Amino acid sequence: MPGPGSYLIGEEEKQALLEVIESGWLYRYAEPMATSFTARVLKLEEEFARYHGVERSVAVNSGTAALFVGMAALGIGPGDEVIVPGYTFIASIGSIVYSRAIPVLAEIDESLTLDPADVRRKITPRTRAIMLVHML
């Protein structure tokens, strides 16, 4: 069974991916000769930032990396608490621990997302963030 969002990937996206794979340059911090891929990444970042009405965006290689960057951007650090659902992917908790913060596990409800009542009970003066996670 195809995963959520798979219907959004059409021939144009497949062709763009194939061009990058065939170029041999799979990440932007490679060689100066990798300009076509670097240009694609920069264009993606610019268009993403413009679409969201922000000054900048940074493309990363995975959701895990995005969580790590997000924790750093928020200034999450030692002693801070981040509320996260107990039903989550390991990277959610890993990004909190990597930031030397404290994950506070909250219950989920029938929607498989955070139970607002349990989140309210878990908030303390050291709570710096509430991480929303969807597993579907």
Coordinates of C-alpha atoms in Angstrom, one line a residue, residues 58-108:
V58 CA 17.7 25.4 5.1
A59 CA 17.3 22.1 3.3
V60 CA 18.5 19.1 5.3
N61 CA 18.8 15.5 4.4
S62 CA 16.2 14.0 6.7
G63 CA 13.5 14.5 9.2
T64 CA 16.0 13.6 12.0
A65 CA 18.3 16.4 10.9
A66 CA 15.4 18.8 10.7
L67 CA 14.5 18.0 14.3
F68 CA 18.1 18.6 15.4
V69 CA 18.2 21.9 13.6
G70 CA 14.8 22.9 15.0
M71 CA 16.0 22.3 18.6
A72 CA 19.1 24.4 18.0
A73 CA 17.1 27.2 16.3
L74 CA 14.8 27.4 19.4
G75 CA 17.8 27.5 21.7
I76 CA 16.7 24.3 23.5
G77 CA 19.5 23.2 25.9
P78 CA 20.5 21.7 29.2
G79 CA 17.8 21.6 31.8
D80 CA 15.0 22.6 29.3
E81 CA 12.0 20.3 29.1
V82 CA 10.3 19.4 25.8
I83 CA 6.9 17.7 25.9
V84 CA 6.7 14.9 23.3
P85 CA 4.2 12.2 22.7
G86 CA 5.1 8.8 24.0
Y87 CA 4.0 7.3 20.6
T88 CA 6.7 8.8 18.3
F89 CA 9.7 8.0 16.2
I90 CA 13.0 7.7 18.1
A91 CA 14.3 10.8 16.3
S92 CA 11.8 13.0 18.2
I93 CA 13.2 12.0 21.6
G94 CA 16.8 11.8 20.2
S95 CA 16.8 15.4 19.1
I96 CA 15.7 16.5 22.6
V97 CA 18.4 14.3 24.2
Y98 CA 21.0 15.5 21.7
S99 CA 20.2 19.1 22.8
R100 CA 20.9 18.0 26.4
A101 CA 17.3 18.8 27.2
I102 CA 14.8 16.5 29.0
P103 CA 12.1 14.7 27.1
V104 CA 8.8 14.7 28.9
L105 CA 6.5 12.0 27.6
A106 CA 2.8 12.8 27.2
E107 CA -0.1 10.5 26.4
I108 CA -1.8 10.4 23.1

